[in-house]
Tab-separated table of C-alpha atoms and ligand atoms in Angstrom:
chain	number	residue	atom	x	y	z
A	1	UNK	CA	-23.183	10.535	-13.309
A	2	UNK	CA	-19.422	11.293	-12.916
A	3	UNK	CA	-17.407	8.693	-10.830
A	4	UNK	CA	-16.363	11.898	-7.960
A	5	UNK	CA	-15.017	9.040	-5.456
A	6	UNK	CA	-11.968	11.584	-4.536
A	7	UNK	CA	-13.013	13.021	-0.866
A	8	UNK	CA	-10.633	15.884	-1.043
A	9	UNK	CA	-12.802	16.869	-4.302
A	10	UNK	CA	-16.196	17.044	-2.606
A	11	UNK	CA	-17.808	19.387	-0.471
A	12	UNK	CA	-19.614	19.047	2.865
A	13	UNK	CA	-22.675	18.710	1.493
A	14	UNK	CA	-21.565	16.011	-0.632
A	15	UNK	CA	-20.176	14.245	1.574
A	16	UNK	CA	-23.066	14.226	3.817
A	17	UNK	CA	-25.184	13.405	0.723
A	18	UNK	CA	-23.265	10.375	-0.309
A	19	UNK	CA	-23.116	8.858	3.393
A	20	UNK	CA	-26.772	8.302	2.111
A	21	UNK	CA	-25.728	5.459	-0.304
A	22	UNK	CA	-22.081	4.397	1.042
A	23	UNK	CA	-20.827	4.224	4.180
A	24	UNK	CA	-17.087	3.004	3.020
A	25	UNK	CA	-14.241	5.162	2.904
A	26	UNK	CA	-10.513	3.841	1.716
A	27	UNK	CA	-7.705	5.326	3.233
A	28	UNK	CA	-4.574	5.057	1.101
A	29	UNK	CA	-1.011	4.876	3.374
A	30	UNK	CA	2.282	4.675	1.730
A	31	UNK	CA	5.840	6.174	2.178
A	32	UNK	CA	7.968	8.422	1.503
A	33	UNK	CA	11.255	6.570	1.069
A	34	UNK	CA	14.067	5.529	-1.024
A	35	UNK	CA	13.452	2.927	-3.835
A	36	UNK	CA	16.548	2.660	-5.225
A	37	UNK	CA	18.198	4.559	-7.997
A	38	UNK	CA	15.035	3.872	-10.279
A	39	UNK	CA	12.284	4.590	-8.605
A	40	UNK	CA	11.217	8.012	-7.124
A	41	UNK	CA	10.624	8.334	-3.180
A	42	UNK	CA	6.336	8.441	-3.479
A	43	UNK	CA	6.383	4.705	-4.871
A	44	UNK	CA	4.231	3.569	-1.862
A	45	UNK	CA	2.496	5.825	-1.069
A	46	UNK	CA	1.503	6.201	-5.091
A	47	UNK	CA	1.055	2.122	-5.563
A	48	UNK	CA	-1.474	2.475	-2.594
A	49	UNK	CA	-3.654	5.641	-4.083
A	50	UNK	CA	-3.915	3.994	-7.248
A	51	UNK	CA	-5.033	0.503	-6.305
A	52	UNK	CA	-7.566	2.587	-3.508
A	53	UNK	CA	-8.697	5.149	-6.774
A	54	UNK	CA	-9.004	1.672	-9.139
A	55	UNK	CA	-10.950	-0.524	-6.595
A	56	UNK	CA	-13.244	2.491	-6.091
A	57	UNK	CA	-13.943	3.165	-9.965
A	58	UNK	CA	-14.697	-0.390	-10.263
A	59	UNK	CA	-16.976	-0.516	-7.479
A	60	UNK	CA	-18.937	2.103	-8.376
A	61	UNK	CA	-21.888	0.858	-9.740
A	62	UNK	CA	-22.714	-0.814	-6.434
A	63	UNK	CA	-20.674	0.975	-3.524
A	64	UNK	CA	-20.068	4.856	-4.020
A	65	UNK	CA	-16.930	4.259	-1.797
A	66	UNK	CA	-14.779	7.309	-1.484
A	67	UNK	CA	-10.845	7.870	-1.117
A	68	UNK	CA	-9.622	9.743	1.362
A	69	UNK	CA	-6.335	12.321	0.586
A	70	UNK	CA	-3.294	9.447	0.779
A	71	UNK	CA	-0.988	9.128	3.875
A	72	UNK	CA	2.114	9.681	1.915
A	73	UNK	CA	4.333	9.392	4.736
A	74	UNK	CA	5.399	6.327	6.571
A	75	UNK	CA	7.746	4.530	9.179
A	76	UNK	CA	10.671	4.130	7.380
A	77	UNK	CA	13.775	4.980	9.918
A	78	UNK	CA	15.331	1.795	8.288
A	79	UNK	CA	15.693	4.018	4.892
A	80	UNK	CA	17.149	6.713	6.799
A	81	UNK	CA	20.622	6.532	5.390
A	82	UNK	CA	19.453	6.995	1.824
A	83	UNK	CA	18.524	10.982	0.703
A	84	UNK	CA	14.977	11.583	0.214
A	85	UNK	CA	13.936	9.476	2.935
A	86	UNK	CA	11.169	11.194	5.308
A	87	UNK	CA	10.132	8.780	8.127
A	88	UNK	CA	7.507	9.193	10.847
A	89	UNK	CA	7.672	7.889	14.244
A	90	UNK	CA	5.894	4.550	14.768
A	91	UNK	CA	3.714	6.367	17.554
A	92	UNK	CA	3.271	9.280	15.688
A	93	UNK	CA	2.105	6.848	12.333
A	94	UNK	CA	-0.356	5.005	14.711
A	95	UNK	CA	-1.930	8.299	15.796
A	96	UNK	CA	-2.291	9.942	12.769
A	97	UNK	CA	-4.123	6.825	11.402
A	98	UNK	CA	-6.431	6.879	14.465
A	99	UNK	CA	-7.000	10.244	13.846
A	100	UNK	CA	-7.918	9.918	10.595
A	101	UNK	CA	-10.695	7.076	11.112
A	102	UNK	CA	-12.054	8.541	14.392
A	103	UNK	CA	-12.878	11.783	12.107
A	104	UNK	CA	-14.373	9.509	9.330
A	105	UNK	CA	-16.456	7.011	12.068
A	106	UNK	CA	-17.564	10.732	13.583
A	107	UNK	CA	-19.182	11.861	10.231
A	108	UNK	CA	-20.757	7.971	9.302
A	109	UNK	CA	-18.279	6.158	7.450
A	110	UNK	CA	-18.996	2.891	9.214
A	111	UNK	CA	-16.445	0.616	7.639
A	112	UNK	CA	-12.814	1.957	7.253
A	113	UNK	CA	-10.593	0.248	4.624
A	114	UNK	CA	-6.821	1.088	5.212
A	115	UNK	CA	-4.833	0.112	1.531
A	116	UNK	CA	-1.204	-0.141	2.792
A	117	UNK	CA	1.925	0.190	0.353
A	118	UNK	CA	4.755	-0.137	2.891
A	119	UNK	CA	5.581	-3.770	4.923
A	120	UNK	CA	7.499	-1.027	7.273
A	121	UNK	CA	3.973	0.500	8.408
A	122	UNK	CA	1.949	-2.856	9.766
A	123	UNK	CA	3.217	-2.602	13.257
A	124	UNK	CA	1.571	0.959	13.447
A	125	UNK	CA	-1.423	-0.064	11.433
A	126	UNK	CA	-1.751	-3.035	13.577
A	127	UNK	CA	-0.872	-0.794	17.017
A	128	UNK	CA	-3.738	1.859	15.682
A	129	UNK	CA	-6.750	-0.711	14.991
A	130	UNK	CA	-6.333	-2.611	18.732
A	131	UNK	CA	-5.924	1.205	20.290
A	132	UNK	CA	-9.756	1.793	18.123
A	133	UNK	CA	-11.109	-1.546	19.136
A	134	UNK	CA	-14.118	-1.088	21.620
A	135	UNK	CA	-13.439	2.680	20.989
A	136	UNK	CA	-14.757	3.780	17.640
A	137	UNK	CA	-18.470	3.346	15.736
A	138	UNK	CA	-17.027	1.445	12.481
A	139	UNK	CA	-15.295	-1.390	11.746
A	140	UNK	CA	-11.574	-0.385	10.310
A	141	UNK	CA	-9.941	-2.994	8.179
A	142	UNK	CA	-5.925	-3.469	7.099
A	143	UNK	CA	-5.212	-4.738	3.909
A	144	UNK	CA	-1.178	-4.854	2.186
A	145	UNK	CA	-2.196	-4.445	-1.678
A	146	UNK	CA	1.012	-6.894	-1.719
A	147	UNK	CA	-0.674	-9.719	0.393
A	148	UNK	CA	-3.914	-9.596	-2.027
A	149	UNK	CA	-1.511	-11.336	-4.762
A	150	UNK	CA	0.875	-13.301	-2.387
A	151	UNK	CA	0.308	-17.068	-3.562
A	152	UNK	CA	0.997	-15.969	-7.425
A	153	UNK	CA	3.204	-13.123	-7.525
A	154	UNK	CA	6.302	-15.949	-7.453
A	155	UNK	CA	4.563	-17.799	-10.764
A	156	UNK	CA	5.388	-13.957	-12.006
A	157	UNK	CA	8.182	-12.608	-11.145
A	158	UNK	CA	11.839	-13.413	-10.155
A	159	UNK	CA	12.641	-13.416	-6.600
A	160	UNK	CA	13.214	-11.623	-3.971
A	161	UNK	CA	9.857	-9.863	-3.581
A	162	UNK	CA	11.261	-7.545	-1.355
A	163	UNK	CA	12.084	-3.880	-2.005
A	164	UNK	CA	12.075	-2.074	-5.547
A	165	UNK	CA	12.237	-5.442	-6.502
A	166	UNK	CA	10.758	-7.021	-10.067
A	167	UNK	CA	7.449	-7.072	-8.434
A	168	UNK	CA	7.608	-3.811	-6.953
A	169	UNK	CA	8.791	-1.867	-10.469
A	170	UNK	CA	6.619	-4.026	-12.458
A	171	UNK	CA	3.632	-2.828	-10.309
A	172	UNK	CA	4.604	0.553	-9.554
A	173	UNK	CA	5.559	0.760	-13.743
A	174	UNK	CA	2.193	-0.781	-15.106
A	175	UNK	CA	0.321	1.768	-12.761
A	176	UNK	CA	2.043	4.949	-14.418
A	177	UNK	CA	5.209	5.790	-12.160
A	178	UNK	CA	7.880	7.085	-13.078
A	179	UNK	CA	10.485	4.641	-14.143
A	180	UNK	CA	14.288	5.522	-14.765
A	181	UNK	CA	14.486	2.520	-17.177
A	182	UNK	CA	18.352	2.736	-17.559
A	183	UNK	CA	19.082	3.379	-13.564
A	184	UNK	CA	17.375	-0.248	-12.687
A	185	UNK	CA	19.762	-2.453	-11.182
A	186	UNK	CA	20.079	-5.646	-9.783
A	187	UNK	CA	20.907	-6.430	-6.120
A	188	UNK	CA	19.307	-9.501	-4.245
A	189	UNK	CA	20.012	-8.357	-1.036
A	190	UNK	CA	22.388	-9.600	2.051
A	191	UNK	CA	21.752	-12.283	3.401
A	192	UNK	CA	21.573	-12.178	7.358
A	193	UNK	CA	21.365	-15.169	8.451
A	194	UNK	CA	21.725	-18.391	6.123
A	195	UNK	CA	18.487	-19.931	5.861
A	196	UNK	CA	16.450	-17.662	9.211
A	197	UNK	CA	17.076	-14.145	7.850
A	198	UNK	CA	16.846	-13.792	3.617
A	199	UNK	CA	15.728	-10.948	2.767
A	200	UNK	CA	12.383	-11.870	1.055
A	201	UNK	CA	8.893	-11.062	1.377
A	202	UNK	CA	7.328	-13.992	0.159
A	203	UNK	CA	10.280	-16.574	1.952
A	204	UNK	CA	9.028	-19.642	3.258
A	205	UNK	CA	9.914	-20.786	7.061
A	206	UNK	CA	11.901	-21.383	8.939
A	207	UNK	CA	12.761	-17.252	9.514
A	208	UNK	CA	13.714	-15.248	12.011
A	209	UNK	CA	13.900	-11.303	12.325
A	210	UNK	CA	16.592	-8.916	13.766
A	211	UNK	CA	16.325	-4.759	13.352
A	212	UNK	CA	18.887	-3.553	10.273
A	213	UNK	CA	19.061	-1.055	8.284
A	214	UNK	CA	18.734	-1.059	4.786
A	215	UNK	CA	22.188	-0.013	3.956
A	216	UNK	CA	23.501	-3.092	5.687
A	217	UNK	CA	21.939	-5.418	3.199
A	218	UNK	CA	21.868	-3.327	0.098
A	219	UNK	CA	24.283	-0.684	-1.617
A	220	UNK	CA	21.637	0.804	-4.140
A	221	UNK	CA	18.613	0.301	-2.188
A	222	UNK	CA	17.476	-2.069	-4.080
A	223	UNK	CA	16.642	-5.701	-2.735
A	224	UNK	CA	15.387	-7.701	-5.836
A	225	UNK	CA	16.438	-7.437	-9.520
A	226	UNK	CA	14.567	-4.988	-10.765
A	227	UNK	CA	15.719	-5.744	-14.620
A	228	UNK	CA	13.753	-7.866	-14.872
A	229	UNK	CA	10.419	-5.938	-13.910
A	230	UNK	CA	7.769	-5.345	-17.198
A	231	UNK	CA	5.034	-3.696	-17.803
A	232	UNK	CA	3.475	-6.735	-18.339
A	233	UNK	CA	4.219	-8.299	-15.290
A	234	UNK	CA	2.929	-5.479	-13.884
A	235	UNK	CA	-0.495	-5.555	-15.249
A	236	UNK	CA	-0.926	-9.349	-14.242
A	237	UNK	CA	-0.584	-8.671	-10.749
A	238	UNK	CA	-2.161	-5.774	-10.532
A	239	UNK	CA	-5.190	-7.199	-12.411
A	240	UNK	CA	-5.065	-9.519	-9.430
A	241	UNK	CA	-4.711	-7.277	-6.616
A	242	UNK	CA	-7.373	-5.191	-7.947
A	243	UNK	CA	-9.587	-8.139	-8.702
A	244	UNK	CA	-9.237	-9.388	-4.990
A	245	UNK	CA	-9.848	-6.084	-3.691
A	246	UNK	CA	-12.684	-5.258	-5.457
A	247	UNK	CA	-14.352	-8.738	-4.136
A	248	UNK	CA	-13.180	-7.657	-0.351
A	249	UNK	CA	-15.045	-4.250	-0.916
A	250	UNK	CA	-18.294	-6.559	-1.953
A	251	UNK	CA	-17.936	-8.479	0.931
A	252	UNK	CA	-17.773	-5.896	3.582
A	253	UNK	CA	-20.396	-3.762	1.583
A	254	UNK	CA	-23.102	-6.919	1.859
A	255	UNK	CA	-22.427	-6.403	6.133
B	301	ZN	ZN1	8.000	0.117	-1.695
């Protein structure tokens, strides 16, 4: 039997048919926002559908997940001031993910797995699963593909994790993006703050935060040094994302 875990492939009736054997649907949410002069605008929003289209392949033999059509837009009014940048409203971000798991709880898809690409998007995430709690038949769930690799990706890759970063082009590269291999640069970001506000993903405490934009801390976009960034690299941590969520899909499917 063919692998058909794509929802916007199916019909109706298959849907209905395969709510008989799975009752777990991924939703994919990304961006659509500048990522430096290497990287095309979709890289979250792409990163996210193909860790959410790998976990479900893998899965297959014991959960016939499916994958709903990607969110490919995201909150991103911090990108603003680079072209290409399309940003939704944080309430408008929320909504649309509420909307999209009340429609899948309606139909029987009683746990909800949203794959996030974008660190800019987890206030709305967060905002749309407390406005569902006590209001929706299924449990919806909030997982950064980032986060699933968090205590290794520094044995892997040079810091700052950040943005378009070596982790971020290693990833998005290993997974079949396009790559502008001669536009990468190198630009570790500016600092805020000595010591409260670095720009870095995975920087220990103390921090703090403040609102910026991202042309205050970088001039290409980039925050990271995204020379460095390999194929290889790439496949290591994406070996372990996938690995990680592939055991959270087990989990949830045993409840
Ligand atoms: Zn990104």
């Amino acid at each position: 039997m063919e692998k058909e875990y794509l929802l916007a492939n199916m019909t109706w009736q298959e849907v209905e048919k395969r709510l008989e054997d799975c009752d777990i649907a991924l939703v994919p949410l990304g961006s659509t926002e500048q990522h430096g002069p290497a990287l095309p605008v979709s890289t979250d929003h792409f990163i996210a559908t193909q860790f959410a289209h790998k976990t479900a392949e893998t899965v297959w033999d014991n959960h016939k997940v499916v994958v709903t059509p990607p969110i490919t837009f995201g909150f991103s009014p911090h990108h603003m001031e680079f072209k290409g940048t399309i940003t939704l409203s944080e309430l408008t971000l929320s909504s649309m993910i509420a909307d999209i798991c009340h429609s899948l709880a309606q139909h029987g898809f009683k746990k909800i797995v949203i794959v996030n690409g974008h660190g800019g998007n987890e206030t709305a995430i967060s905002n749309a699963l407390h406005d569902m709690h006590g209001n929706i038949d299924a449990k919806v769930y909030h997982l950064n593909w980032y986060d699933m690799a968090g205590d290794k990706i520094k044995e892997i890759v040079t810091p700052p994790v950040y943005h378009a970063c070596d982790m971020e082009t290693s990833v998005a590269w290993y997974l079949g993006q396009r790559v502008l291999e001669d536009k990468r640069v190198d630009e570790p970001g500016k600092v805020l703050v000595p010591g409260f506000i670095i720009p870095d993903g995975l920087a220990p405490p103390p921090r703090a935060t403040v609102s910026y934009s991202f042309k205050e801390i970088t001039e290409s976009g980039v925050v990271g040094y995204s020379t460095k960034a390999t194929k290889e690299k790439g496949k290591l941590i994406a070996d372990l994302v996938l690995e990680r969520l592939v055991s959270f899909i087990k989990e949830i499917g045993k409840m």
